[in-house]
Coordinates of C-alpha atoms and ligand atoms in Angstrom, one line a residue:
X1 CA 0.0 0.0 0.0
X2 CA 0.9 3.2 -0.7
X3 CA -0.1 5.7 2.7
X4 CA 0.8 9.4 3.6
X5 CA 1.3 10.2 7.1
X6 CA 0.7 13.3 8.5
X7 CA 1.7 14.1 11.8
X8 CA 3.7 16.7 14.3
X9 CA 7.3 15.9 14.1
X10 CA 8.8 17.5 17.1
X11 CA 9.1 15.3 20.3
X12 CA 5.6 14.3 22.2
X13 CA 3.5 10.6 21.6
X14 CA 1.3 11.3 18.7
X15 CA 4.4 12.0 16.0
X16 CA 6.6 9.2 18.3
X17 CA 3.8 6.6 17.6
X18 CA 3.1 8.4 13.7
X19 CA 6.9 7.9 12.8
X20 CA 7.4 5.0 14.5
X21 CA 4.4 2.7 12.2
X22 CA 5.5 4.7 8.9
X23 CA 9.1 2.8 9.7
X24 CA 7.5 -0.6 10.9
X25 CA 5.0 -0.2 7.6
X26 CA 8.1 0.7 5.4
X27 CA 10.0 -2.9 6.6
X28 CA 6.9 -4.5 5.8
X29 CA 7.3 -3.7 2.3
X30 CA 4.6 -0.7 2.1
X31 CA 5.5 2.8 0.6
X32 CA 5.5 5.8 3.3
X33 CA 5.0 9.3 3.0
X34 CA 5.8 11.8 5.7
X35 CA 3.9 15.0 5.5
X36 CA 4.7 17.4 8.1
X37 CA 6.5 20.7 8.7
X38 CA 9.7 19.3 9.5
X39 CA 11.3 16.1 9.6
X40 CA 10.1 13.6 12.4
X41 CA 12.0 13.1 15.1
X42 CA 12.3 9.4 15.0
X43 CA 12.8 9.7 10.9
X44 CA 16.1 8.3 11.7
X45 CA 16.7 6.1 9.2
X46 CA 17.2 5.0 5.4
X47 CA 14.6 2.8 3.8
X48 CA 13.8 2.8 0.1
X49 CA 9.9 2.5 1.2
X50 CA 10.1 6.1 3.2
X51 CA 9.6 9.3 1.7
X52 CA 9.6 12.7 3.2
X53 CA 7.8 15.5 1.9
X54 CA 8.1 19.3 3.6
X55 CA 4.9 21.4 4.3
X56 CA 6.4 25.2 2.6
X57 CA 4.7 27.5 5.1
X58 CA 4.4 30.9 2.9
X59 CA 4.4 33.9 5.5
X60 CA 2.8 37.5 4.3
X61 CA 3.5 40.4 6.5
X62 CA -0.8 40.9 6.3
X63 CA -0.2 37.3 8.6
X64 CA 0.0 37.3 11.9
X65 CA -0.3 33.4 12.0
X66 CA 0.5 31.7 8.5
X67 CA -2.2 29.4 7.5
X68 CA -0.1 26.0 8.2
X69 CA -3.5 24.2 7.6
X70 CA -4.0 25.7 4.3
X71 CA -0.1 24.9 3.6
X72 CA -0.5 21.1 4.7
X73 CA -4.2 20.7 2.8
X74 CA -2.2 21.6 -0.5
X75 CA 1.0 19.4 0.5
X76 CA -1.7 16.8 0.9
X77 CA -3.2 17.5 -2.6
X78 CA 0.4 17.0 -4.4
X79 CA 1.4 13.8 -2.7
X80 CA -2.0 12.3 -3.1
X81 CA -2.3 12.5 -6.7
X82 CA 1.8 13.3 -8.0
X83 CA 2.6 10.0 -5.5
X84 CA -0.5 8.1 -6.4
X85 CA -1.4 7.4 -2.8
X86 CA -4.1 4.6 -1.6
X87 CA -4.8 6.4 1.7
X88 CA -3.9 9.9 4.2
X89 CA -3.4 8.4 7.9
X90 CA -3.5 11.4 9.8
X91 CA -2.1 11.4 13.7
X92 CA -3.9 14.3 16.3
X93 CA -6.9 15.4 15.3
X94 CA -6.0 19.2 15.3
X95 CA -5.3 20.3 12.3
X96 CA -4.6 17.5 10.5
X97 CA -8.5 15.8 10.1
X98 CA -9.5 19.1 8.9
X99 CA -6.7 20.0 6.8
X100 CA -7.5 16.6 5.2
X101 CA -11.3 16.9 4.8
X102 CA -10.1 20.0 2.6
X103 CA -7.7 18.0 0.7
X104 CA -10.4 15.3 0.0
X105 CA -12.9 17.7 -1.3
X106 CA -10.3 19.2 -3.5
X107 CA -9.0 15.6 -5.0
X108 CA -12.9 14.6 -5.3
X109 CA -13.5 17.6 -7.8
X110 CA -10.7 16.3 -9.7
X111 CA -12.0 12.9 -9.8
X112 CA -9.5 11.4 -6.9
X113 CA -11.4 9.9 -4.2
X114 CA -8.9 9.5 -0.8
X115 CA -9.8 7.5 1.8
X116 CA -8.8 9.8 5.4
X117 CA -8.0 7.4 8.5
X118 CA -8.0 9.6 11.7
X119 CA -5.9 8.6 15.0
X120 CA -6.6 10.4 18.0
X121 CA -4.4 10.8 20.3
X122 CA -5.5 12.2 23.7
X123 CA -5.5 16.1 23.7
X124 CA -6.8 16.6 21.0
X125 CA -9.9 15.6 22.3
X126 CA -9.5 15.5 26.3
X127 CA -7.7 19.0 26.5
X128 CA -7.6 21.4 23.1
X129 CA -10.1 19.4 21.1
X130 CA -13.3 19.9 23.4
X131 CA -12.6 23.7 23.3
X132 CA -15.3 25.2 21.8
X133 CA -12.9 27.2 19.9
X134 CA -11.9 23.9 18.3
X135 CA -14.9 21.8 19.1
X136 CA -16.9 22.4 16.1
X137 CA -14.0 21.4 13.4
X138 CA -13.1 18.3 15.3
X139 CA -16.6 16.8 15.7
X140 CA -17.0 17.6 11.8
X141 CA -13.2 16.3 10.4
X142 CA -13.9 13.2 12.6
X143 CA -17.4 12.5 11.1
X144 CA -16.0 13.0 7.9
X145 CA -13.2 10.5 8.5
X146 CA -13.6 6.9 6.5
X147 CA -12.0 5.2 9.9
X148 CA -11.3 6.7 12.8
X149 CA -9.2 4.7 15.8
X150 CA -8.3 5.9 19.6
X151 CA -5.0 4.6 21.3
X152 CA -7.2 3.3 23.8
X153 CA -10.7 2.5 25.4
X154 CA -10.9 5.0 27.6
X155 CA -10.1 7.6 24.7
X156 CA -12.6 6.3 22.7
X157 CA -15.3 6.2 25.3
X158 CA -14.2 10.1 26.3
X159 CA -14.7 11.1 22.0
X160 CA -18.1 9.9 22.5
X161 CA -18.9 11.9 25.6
X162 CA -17.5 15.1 24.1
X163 CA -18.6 14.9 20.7
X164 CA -21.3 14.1 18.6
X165 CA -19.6 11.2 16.8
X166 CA -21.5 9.2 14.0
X167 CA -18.5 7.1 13.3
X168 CA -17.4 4.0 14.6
X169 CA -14.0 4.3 16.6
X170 CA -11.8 1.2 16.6
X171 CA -8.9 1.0 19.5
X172 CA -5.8 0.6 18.4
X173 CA -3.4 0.8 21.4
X174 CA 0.1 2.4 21.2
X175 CA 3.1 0.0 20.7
X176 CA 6.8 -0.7 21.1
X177 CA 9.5 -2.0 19.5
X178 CA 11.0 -4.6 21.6
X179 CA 14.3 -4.8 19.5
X180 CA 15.0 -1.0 20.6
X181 CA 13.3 -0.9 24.5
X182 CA 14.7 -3.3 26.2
X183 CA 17.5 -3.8 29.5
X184 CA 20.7 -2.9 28.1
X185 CA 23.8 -3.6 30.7
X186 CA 24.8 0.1 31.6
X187 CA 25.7 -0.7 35.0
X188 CA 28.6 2.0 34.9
X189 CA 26.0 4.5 34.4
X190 CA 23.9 3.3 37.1
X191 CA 27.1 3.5 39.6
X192 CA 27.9 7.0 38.3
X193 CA 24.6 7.8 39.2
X194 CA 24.0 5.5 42.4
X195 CA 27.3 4.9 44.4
X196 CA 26.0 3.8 47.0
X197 CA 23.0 1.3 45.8
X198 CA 20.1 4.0 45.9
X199 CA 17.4 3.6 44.4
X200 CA 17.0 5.1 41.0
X201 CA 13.8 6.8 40.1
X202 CA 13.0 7.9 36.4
X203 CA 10.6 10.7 34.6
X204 CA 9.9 10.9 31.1
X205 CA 8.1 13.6 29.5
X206 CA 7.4 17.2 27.8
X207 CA 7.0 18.8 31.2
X208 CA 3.6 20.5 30.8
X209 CA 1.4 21.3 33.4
X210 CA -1.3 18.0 32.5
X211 CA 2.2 15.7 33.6
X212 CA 2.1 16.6 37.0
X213 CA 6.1 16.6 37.3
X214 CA 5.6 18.6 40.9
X215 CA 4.0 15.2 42.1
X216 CA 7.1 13.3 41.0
X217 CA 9.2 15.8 42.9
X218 CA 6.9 15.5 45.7
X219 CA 7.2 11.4 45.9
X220 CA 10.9 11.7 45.4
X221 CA 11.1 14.1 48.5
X222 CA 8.9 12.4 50.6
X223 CA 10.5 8.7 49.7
X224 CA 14.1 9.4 50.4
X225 CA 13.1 10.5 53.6
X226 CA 12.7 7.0 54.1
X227 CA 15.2 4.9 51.5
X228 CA 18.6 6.7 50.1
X229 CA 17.3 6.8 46.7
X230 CA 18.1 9.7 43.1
X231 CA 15.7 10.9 40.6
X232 CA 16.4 11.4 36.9
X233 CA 14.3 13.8 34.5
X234 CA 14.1 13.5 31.2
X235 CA 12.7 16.0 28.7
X236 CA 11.7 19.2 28.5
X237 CA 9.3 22.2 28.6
X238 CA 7.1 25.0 29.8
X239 CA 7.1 23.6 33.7
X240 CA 10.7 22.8 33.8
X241 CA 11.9 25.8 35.6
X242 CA 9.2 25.5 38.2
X243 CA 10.6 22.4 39.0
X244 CA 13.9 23.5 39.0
X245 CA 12.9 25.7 42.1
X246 CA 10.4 23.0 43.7
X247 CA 13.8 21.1 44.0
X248 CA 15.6 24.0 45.3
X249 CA 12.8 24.7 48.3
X250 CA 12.9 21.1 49.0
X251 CA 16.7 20.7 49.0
X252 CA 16.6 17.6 47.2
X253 CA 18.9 19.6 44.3
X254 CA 21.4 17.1 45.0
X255 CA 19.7 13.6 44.4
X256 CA 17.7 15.1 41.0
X257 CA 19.3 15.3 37.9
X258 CA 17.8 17.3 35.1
X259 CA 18.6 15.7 31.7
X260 CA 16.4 17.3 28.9
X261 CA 15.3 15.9 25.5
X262 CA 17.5 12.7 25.0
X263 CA 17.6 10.7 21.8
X264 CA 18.0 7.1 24.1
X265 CA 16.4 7.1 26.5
X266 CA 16.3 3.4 26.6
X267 CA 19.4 3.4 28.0
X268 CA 18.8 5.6 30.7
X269 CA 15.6 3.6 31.4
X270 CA 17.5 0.4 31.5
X271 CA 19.2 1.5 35.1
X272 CA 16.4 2.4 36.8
X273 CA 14.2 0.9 39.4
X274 CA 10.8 2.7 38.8
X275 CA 8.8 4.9 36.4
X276 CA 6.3 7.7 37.7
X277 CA 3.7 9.1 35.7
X278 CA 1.3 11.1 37.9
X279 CA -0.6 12.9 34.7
X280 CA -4.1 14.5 35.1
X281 CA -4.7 13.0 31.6
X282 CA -2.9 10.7 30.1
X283 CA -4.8 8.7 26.9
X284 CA -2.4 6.0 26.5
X285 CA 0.7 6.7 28.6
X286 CA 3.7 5.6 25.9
X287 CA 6.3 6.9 28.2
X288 CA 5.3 4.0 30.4
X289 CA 4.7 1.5 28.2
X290 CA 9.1 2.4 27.3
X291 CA 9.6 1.5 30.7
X292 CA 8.1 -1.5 31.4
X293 CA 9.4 -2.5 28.1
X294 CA 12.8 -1.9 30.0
X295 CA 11.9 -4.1 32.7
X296 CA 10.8 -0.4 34.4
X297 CA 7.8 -0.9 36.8
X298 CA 5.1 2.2 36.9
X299 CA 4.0 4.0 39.6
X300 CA 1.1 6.3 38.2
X301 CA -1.8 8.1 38.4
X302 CA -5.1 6.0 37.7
X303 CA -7.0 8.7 34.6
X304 CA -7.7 7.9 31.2
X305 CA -6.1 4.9 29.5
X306 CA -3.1 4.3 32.0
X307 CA -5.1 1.6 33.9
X308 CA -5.5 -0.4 30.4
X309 CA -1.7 -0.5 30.8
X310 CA -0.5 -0.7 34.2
X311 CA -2.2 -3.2 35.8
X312 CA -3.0 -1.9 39.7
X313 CA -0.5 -4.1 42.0
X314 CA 0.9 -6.4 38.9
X315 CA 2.8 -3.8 36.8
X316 CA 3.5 -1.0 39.0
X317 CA 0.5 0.5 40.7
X318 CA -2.0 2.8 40.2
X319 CA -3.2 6.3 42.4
X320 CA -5.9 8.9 42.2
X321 CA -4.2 12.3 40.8
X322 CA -2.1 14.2 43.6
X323 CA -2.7 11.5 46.4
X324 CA 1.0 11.9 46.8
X325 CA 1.1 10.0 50.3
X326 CA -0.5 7.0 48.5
X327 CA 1.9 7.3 45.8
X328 CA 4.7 7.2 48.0
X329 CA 3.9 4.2 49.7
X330 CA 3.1 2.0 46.5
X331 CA 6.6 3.8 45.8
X332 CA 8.4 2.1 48.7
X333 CA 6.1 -1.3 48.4
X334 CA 7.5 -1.5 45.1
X335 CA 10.9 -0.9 45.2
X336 CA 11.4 -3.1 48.3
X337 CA 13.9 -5.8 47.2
X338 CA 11.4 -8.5 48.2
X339 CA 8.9 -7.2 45.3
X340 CA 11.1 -5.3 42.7
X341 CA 12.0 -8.2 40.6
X342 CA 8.5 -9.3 40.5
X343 CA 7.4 -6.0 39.2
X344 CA 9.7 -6.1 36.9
X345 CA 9.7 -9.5 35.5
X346 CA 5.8 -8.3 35.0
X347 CA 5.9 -5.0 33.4
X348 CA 7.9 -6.9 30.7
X349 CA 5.9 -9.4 30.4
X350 CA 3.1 -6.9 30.0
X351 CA 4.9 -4.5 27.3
X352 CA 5.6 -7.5 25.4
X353 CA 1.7 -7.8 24.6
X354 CA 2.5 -4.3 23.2
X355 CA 4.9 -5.5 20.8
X356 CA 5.1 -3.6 17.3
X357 CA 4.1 -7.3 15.4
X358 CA 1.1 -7.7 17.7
X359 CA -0.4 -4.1 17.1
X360 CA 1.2 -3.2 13.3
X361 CA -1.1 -6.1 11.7
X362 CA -4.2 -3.9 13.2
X363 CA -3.2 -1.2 11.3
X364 CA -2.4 -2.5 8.4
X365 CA -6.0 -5.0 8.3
X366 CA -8.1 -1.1 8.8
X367 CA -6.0 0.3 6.0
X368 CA -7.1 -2.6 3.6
X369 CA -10.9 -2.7 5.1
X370 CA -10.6 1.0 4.6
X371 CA -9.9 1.3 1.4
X372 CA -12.0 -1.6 0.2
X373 CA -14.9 0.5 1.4
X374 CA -13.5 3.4 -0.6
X375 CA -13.9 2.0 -4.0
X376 CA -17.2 2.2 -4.1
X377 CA -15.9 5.9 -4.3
X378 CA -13.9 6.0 -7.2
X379 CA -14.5 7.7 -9.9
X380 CA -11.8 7.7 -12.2
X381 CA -7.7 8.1 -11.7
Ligands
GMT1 O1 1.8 13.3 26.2 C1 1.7 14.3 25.5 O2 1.4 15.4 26.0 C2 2.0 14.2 24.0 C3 0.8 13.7 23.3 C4 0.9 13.8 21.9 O3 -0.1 13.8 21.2 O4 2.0 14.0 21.3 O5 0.7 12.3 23.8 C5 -0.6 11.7 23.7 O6 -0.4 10.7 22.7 C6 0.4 9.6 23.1 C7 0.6 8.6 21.9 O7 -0.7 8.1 21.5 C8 -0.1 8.9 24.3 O8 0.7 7.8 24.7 C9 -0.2 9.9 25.4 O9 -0.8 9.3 26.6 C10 -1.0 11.1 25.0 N1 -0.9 12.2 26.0 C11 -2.0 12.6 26.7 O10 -3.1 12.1 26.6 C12 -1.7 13.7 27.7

């Protein structure tokens, strides 16, 4: 098949998870194209099945926004019909389902029929989506979707409670590739860090307000009081100086190491002891899903999809948002030496049921189903 994928290409889930199935599709032997404004991320690689195709974002001085939706519907348009594409898999519903309703309606009046496939992705429907700034558009671009999926159940059941959705939504959770996350020996690293056997507690994320970093902070503080124990941080973002200065009133400075955006972070992952994700929201949690694929159990909070992943007392455990005393002491149940390799021999066990084979061949069975249903569609080509 031949699929364009549109997607945001700067660090975060949606374009992790959008890069990450264009590679895995391009190995299988389909032909990829990458629409976005800049090259993703994770686009790492050669493969003669992957293509990459810029979105030119014209400014005017009249602009004080350029119209990157207009820009990306034309892209669209041109690699549709230049690249003969079967099908437009767009990740994060803002602007991308719009921007390709418009490029459908333009490729219909020249006889091109495109089937649109529509991933959400969490925020754009839990946090920016149900905006009524947005609200309107995304209801409409998803109805006018030919398939629509959700990264998990709970995202699915929260599109139907904030939108008026006509469409059938099919789950198709996030996945990992087991060949790249997994334990690597770095025990070097982990004695740099940890010279005297602490504990090693991990963060992963794009530090905005939703990810609750404070709480991690908070745990940390409140947990060495009792073990000798560090905390990494990984990423960055709007709420990173804050929690440089949390650290500083709570004169943990010492035992937290900030270590912003990192390309592998598997490594880092593979020397720790536990992974906390205390989000208000969290769709999917992928960041997790990394580290239990690196034998990383999770402590987290218990919203949207992370339940569906971290399973309460098997995997790590789950906490209601900001209970950091609870947290704390699933923290210190966890990382007690008579349960840690439990945990961790499960939260592999667990990410392996995540694995990139398992989930790709869902993808790739809607694309097919998808654009079956399409032909009745076609006019001429
Ligand atoms: O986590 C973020 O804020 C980034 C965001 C994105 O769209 O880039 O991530 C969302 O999509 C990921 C991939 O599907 C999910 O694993 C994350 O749980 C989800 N984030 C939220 O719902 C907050």
């Amino acid at each position: 098949m031949k699929i364009g994928i549109v997607c945001y290409p700067t660090f975060g889930g949606s374009g992790v998870v959008a890069t990450e199935l264009g590679k895995a599709l391009a190995k299988e032997g389909h032909q990829i194209h990458f629409i976005t404004y800049s090259q993703p991320t994770r686009l790492d690689f050669f493969n003669q099945n992957l293509f990459y195709h810029e979105v030119d974002i014209k400014s005017y001085p009249l602009f004080e926004h350029a119209p990157y939706e207009l820009a990306l519907a034309s892209k669209m348009v041109n690699v549709v019909k230049y690249e003969g594409l079967d099908l437009l898999h767009v990740h994060y519903a803002i602007p991308h389902a719009s921007a390709a309703y418009m490029a459908k309606q333009i490729l219909k009046e020249q006889g091109i029929y495109i089937p649109v496939m529509t991933t959400l992705h969490g925020t754009d429907i839990t946090l920016v989506g149900k905006d009524p700034s947005y609200e309107p558009v995304v209801t409409f671009s998803i109805n006018q979707s030919d398939a629509v999926t959700a990264v998990s159940e709970d995202l699915r059941k929260s599109t139907f409670e904030h939108f008026d959705i006509r469409k059938r939504i099919d789950v198709i959770p996030n996945f990992i590739d087991l060949e790249r996350f997994k334990r690597q020996k770095k025990e070097h690293f982990k004695l740099a860090i940890c010279p005297h056997g602490e504990k090693l507690l991990v963060h992963t994320s794009n530090f905005r307000k939703v990810k609750r970093v404070e709480d991690v902070i908070k745990v940390f503080y409140e947990l060495r009081k009792k073990i000798p124990a560090k905390l990494l941080l990984v990423g960055d973002g709007p709420e990173r100086d804050k929690m440089e200065r949390l650290c500083r009133e709570l004169g943990t400075c010492d035992d937290v190491r900030f270590l912003g955006k990192l390309e592998a972070v598997e490594e880092v992952l593979s020397v720790c002891d536990l992974f906390v994700m205390p989000s208000e929201k969290e769709s999917f949690g992928l960041a997790a899903l990394e580290a239990m694929a690196c034998e990383v159990p999770v402590l987290s909070s218990d919203v949207g999809g992370i339940p569906e992943l971290n399973i309460n007392g098997e995997t790590g455990f789950t906490c209601k948002v900001g209970d950091v005393k609870e947290m704390t002491k699933r923290a210190l149940e966890i990382l007690d030496e008579k349960n840690l390799p439990g945990f961790k021999a499960r939260a592999l066990a667990r990410a392996k049921e995540f694995d990139v084979s398992v989930i790709l061949p869902l993808y790739e069975a809607l694309y097919h189903q998808t654009i079956e249903e399409s032909k009745q569609f076609v006019f001429e080509r």
